[in-house]
Structure formats: C-alpha cells, structure tokens
Tab-separated table of C-alpha atoms in Angstrom:
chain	number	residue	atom	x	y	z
A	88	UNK	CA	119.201	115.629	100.148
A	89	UNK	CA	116.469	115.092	97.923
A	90	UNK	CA	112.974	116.567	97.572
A	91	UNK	CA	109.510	115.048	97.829
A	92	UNK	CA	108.990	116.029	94.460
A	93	UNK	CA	112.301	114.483	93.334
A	94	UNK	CA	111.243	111.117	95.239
A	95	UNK	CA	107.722	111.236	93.733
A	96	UNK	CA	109.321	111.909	89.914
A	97	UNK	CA	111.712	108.722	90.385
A	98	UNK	CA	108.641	106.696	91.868
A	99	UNK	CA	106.889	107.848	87.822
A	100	UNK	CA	110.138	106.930	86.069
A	101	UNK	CA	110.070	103.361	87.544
A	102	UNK	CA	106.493	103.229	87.400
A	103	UNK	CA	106.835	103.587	83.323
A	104	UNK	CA	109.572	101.435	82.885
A	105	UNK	CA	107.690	98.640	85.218
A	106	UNK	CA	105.126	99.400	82.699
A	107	UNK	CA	107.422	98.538	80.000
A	108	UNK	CA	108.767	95.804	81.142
A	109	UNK	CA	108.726	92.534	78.889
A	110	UNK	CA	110.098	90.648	81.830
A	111	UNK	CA	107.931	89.425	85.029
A	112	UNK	CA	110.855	89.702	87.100
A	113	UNK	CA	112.371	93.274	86.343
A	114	UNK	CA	108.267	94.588	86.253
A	115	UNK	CA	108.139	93.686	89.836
A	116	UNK	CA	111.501	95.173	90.637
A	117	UNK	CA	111.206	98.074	89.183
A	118	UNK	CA	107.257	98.319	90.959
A	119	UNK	CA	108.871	97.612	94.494
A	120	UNK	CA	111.962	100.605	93.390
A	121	UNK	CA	109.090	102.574	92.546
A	122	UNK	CA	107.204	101.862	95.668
A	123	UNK	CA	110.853	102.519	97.678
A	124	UNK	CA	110.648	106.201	96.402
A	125	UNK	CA	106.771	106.900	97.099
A	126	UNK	CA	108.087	105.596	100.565
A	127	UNK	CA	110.961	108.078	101.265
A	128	UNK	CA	108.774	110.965	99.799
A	129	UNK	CA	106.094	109.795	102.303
A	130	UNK	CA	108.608	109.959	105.167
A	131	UNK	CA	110.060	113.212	104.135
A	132	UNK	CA	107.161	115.161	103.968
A	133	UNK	CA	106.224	113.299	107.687
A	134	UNK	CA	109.705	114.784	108.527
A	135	UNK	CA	109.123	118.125	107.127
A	136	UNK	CA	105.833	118.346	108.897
A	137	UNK	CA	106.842	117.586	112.192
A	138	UNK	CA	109.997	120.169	112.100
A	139	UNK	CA	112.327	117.700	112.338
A	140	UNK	CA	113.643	118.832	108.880
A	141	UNK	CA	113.400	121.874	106.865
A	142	UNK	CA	111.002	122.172	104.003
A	143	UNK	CA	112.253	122.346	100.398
A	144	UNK	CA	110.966	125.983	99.801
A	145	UNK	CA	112.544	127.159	104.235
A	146	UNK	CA	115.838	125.679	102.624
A	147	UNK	CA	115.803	127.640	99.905
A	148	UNK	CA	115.010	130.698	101.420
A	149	UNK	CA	118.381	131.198	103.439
C-alpha cells in the first residue's frame, strides 16, 4: 500500500511532466493522473484519520 507522501510525490511528477507537455492532449492527461493521486492521498489520510487504516509511521512501528 502506498503512502500519502508517495501519492502526493506522483501527483508532482505528473504535475511537471503536464508542465512539459508540447501536446494539449497528454497536458490534460497527465493534469487529471496528477489530480487521480492528490485524490487517493486525500482519501488515505481521511482513512488514516478515522482509524479505519493504520498510519504510515503506526505501521512502521510493529
């Protein structure tokens, strides 16, 4: 399972490359890929907060 911190780094990398982009079509994809990821990191912490998972750092710590 990923981390928020993983989500949030692949929501930068597709930022940049959206950025980048030379191509109207693959700078929205990669913008709605990069949106995808700031969306799971959103519902993980959500998940994380309400107990229903375990935190990153409580994982660790077995």
């Amino acid at each position: 399972m990923r981390s928020v911190a993983e989500y949030l780094e692949w929501a930068a990398e597709f930022d940049e490359l959206a950025a980048s982009a030379n191509v109207e079509v693959l700078r929205k994809r990669y913008a709605d890929i990069a949106a995808c990821y700031r969306l799971l990191a959103k519902a993980r912490e959500w998940l994380i907060s309400t107990g229903a998972i375990e935190g990153e750092q409580r994982a660790l710590d077995r």
